[in-house]
mmCIF file of C-alpha atoms in Angstrom:
data_model
loop_
_atom_site.group_PDB
_atom_site.id
_atom_site.type_symbol
_atom_site.label_atom_id
_atom_site.label_comp_id
_atom_site.label_asym_id
_atom_site.label_seq_id
_atom_site.Cartn_x
_atom_site.Cartn_y
_atom_site.Cartn_z
ATOM 1 C CA MET A 277 -20.553 71.192 -28.858
ATOM 2 C CA GLY A 278 -24.142 71.286 -29.976
ATOM 3 C CA SER A 279 -27.136 69.930 -28.173
ATOM 4 C CA GLY A 280 -27.010 66.631 -30.020
ATOM 5 C CA ALA A 281 -29.674 67.476 -32.575
ATOM 6 C CA ALA A 282 -27.211 68.870 -35.122
ATOM 7 C CA ARG A 283 -26.958 65.570 -37.014
ATOM 8 C CA GLY A 284 -30.722 65.074 -37.081
ATOM 9 C CA TYR A 285 -31.219 61.727 -35.364
ATOM 10 C CA GLU A 286 -34.597 60.190 -36.112
ATOM 11 C CA THR A 287 -36.404 57.094 -34.906
ATOM 12 C CA SER A 288 -39.568 55.127 -35.555
ATOM 13 C CA ILE A 289 -41.910 52.928 -33.542
ATOM 14 C CA GLY A 290 -40.528 49.816 -35.245
ATOM 15 C CA ARG A 291 -36.931 50.681 -34.373
ATOM 16 C CA LEU A 292 -37.933 51.561 -30.805
ATOM 17 C CA GLY A 293 -39.640 48.178 -30.445
ATOM 18 C CA LYS A 294 -36.543 46.359 -31.716
ATOM 19 C CA ALA A 295 -34.316 48.375 -29.388
ATOM 20 C CA LEU A 296 -36.558 47.593 -26.419
ATOM 21 C CA ALA A 297 -36.587 43.884 -27.260
ATOM 22 C CA ILE A 298 -32.794 43.734 -27.659
ATOM 23 C CA GLY A 299 -32.244 45.812 -24.515
ATOM 24 C CA SER A 300 -34.533 43.510 -22.539
ATOM 25 C CA VAL A 301 -32.711 40.378 -23.698
ATOM 26 C CA LEU A 302 -29.314 41.969 -23.011
ATOM 27 C CA GLY A 303 -30.543 42.957 -19.545
ATOM 28 C CA GLY A 304 -31.731 39.385 -18.999
ATOM 29 C CA LEU A 305 -28.267 38.166 -19.954
ATOM 30 C CA LEU A 306 -26.808 40.567 -17.384
ATOM 31 C CA VAL A 307 -29.096 39.048 -14.739
ATOM 32 C CA LEU A 308 -27.956 35.604 -15.895
ATOM 33 C CA LEU A 309 -24.307 36.640 -15.479
ATOM 34 C CA LEU A 310 -25.046 37.962 -11.995
ATOM 35 C CA LEU A 311 -26.677 34.648 -11.054
ATOM 36 C CA ILE A 312 -23.706 32.681 -12.360
ATOM 37 C CA GLY A 313 -21.359 35.045 -10.520
ATOM 38 C CA ALA A 314 -23.317 34.439 -7.320
ATOM 39 C CA GLY A 315 -22.673 30.704 -7.661
ATOM 40 C CA GLN A 316 -25.993 29.553 -9.085
ATOM 41 C CA ARG A 317 -25.607 26.400 -11.183
ATOM 42 C CA SER A 318 -29.159 25.036 -11.484
ATOM 43 C CA VAL A 319 -30.182 25.124 -15.147
ATOM 44 C CA ALA A 320 -33.844 25.708 -14.268
ATOM 45 C CA VAL A 321 -32.982 28.662 -12.039
ATOM 46 C CA LEU A 322 -30.659 30.122 -14.692
ATOM 47 C CA PHE A 323 -33.373 29.886 -17.370
ATOM 48 C CA ALA A 324 -35.903 31.414 -14.983
ATOM 49 C CA GLY A 325 -33.420 34.178 -14.166
ATOM 50 C CA LEU A 326 -32.924 34.911 -17.858
ATOM 51 C CA GLY A 327 -36.664 35.005 -18.530
ATOM 52 C CA LEU A 328 -37.666 36.964 -15.464
ATOM 53 C CA GLY A 329 -34.622 39.207 -15.793
ATOM 54 C CA SER A 330 -35.602 40.069 -19.364
ATOM 55 C CA LEU A 331 -39.176 40.738 -18.289
ATOM 56 C CA PHE A 332 -38.235 42.994 -15.389
ATOM 57 C CA VAL A 333 -35.604 44.827 -17.421
ATOM 58 C CA ALA A 334 -38.283 45.490 -20.061
ATOM 59 C CA ILE A 335 -40.589 46.856 -17.358
ATOM 60 C CA ALA A 336 -37.825 49.095 -15.990
ATOM 61 C CA LEU A 337 -36.905 50.331 -19.452
ATOM 62 C CA VAL A 338 -40.491 51.246 -20.268
ATOM 63 C CA ALA A 339 -41.569 52.563 -16.855
ATOM 64 C CA VAL A 340 -38.438 54.435 -15.801
ATOM 65 C CA GLY A 341 -36.164 54.817 -18.801
ATOM 66 C CA GLY A 342 -38.953 55.591 -21.268
ATOM 67 C CA PRO A 343 -40.164 58.868 -19.745
ATOM 68 C CA VAL A 344 -36.599 60.058 -19.159
ATOM 69 C CA TRP A 345 -35.564 59.201 -22.699
ATOM 70 C CA LEU A 346 -38.735 60.804 -24.133
ATOM 71 C CA PHE A 347 -37.854 64.000 -22.264
ATOM 72 C CA LEU A 348 -34.279 63.958 -23.610
ATOM 73 C CA HIS A 349 -35.566 63.193 -27.121
ATOM 74 C CA ALA A 350 -37.902 66.197 -26.935
ATOM 75 C CA LEU A 351 -34.974 68.391 -25.862
ATOM 76 C CA GLY A 352 -32.985 67.207 -28.858
ATOM 77 C CA LEU A 353 -30.441 65.255 -26.783
ATOM 78 C CA ARG A 354 -30.405 62.232 -29.076
ATOM 79 C CA ARG A 355 -26.787 61.110 -29.148
ATOM 80 C CA GLY A 356 -25.465 57.799 -27.948
ATOM 81 C CA ARG A 357 -23.697 59.315 -24.962
ATOM 82 C CA TYR A 358 -27.037 60.420 -23.513
ATOM 83 C CA ALA A 359 -28.500 56.950 -24.019
ATOM 84 C CA ALA A 360 -25.476 55.418 -22.288
ATOM 85 C CA LEU A 361 -25.665 57.930 -19.438
ATOM 86 C CA VAL A 362 -29.392 57.444 -18.818
ATOM 87 C CA THR A 363 -29.236 53.651 -18.986
ATOM 88 C CA GLY A 364 -26.045 53.496 -16.923
ATOM 89 C CA LEU A 365 -27.590 55.648 -14.192
ATOM 90 C CA LEU A 366 -30.764 53.563 -14.303
ATOM 91 C CA GLY A 367 -28.707 50.379 -13.905
ATOM 92 C CA LEU A 368 -26.641 51.965 -11.144
ATOM 93 C CA GLY A 369 -29.719 53.032 -9.208
ATOM 94 C CA LEU A 370 -31.534 49.742 -9.576
ATOM 95 C CA TYR A 371 -28.530 47.597 -8.682
ATOM 96 C CA ALA A 372 -27.535 49.803 -5.730
ATOM 97 C CA GLY A 373 -31.127 49.787 -4.520
ATOM 98 C CA VAL A 374 -31.282 46.001 -4.661
ATOM 99 C CA GLN A 375 -27.974 45.688 -2.833
ATOM 100 C CA GLY A 376 -29.190 47.899 -0.025
ATOM 101 C CA TYR A 377 -32.684 46.405 0.174
ATOM 102 C CA GLY A 378 -34.158 49.645 -1.121
ATOM 103 C CA ALA A 379 -31.994 51.965 0.966
ATOM 104 C CA GLY A 380 -29.450 52.486 -1.833
ATOM 105 C CA VAL A 381 -26.517 51.619 0.431
ATOM 106 C CA PRO A 382 -24.944 48.156 0.162
ATOM 107 C CA THR A 383 -25.396 46.272 3.409
ATOM 108 C CA ILE A 384 -22.641 44.029 4.685
ATOM 109 C CA ALA A 385 -22.445 42.377 8.086
ATOM 110 C CA PRO A 386 -19.772 44.222 10.103
ATOM 111 C CA ILE A 387 -17.756 41.205 11.261
ATOM 112 C CA ASP A 388 -14.630 43.304 11.552
ATOM 113 C CA THR A 389 -13.693 46.695 10.196
ATOM 114 C CA ARG A 390 -11.249 45.473 7.551
ATOM 115 C CA GLY A 391 -13.589 42.789 6.260
ATOM 116 C CA TRP A 392 -16.454 45.244 6.160
ATOM 117 C CA LEU A 393 -14.422 47.815 4.220
ATOM 118 C CA VAL A 394 -13.232 45.203 1.721
ATOM 119 C CA GLY A 395 -16.793 43.937 1.301
ATOM 120 C CA LEU A 396 -18.058 47.463 0.792
ATOM 121 C CA ALA A 397 -15.341 48.128 -1.812
ATOM 122 C CA LEU A 398 -16.277 44.913 -3.632
ATOM 123 C CA LYS A 399 -19.966 45.856 -3.655
ATOM 124 C CA ALA A 400 -19.101 49.330 -4.961
ATOM 125 C CA GLY A 401 -16.951 47.753 -7.688
ATOM 126 C CA GLN A 402 -19.748 45.377 -8.650
ATOM 127 C CA THR A 403 -22.178 48.271 -8.840
ATOM 128 C CA LEU A 404 -19.853 50.222 -11.151
ATOM 129 C CA VAL A 405 -19.382 47.185 -13.405
ATOM 130 C CA VAL A 406 -23.148 46.631 -13.623
ATOM 131 C CA ALA A 407 -23.669 50.347 -14.376
ATOM 132 C CA SER A 408 -21.021 50.175 -17.123
ATOM 133 C CA ILE A 409 -22.679 47.133 -18.690
ATOM 134 C CA ALA A 410 -26.059 48.878 -18.456
ATOM 135 C CA ALA A 411 -24.548 51.904 -20.220
ATOM 136 C CA GLY A 412 -23.336 49.579 -22.979
ATOM 137 C CA ILE A 413 -26.840 48.142 -23.293
ATOM 138 C CA GLY A 414 -28.211 51.687 -23.611
ATOM 139 C CA LEU A 415 -25.684 52.452 -26.327
ATOM 140 C CA ALA A 416 -26.666 49.277 -28.211
ATOM 141 C CA MET A 417 -30.334 50.230 -27.914
ATOM 142 C CA TRP A 418 -29.583 53.726 -29.187
ATOM 143 C CA ARG A 419 -27.725 52.322 -32.180
ATOM 144 C CA ILE A 420 -30.741 50.180 -33.081
ATOM 145 C CA ALA A 421 -33.363 52.899 -32.437
ATOM 146 C CA TYR A 422 -31.761 55.942 -34.078
ATOM 147 C CA ARG A 423 -30.587 56.760 -37.580
ATOM 148 C CA THR A 424 -29.287 60.014 -38.950
ATOM 149 C CA SER A 425 -31.495 61.989 -41.279
ATOM 150 C CA GLU A 426 -29.120 61.194 -44.162
ATOM 151 C CA SER A 427 -29.341 57.385 -43.824
#
């Protein structure tokens, strides 16, 4: 396998802007789904979650994902799998960090050992689902941002 530059993937500022906008909205929808999953039913809170979620996802994409992706782009690693990996890991880290109040480890009240282990397994499962959705968002952003040299 080559480094990913064999097909000659190219991008432009316009395509990057569209990809960032779509990725931010998709991230906001993920936040909206998490709010609904947590039992939130207030329409005002859901709209605020969508708006603020989109805003903070945009900030994370630019501040954290941007430098990483720029580095990979410079190395010639421009395939969709790299976009999915970077965005999935970014989502994994952010969601795990939020779950553990910045410590990176989900915190659950140890009522009893079995309940704690089940709760920990559920949190780990949620984190993997969020990371998978984030990877899908990264793949969608890559598809919007990059074109082959031939197209």
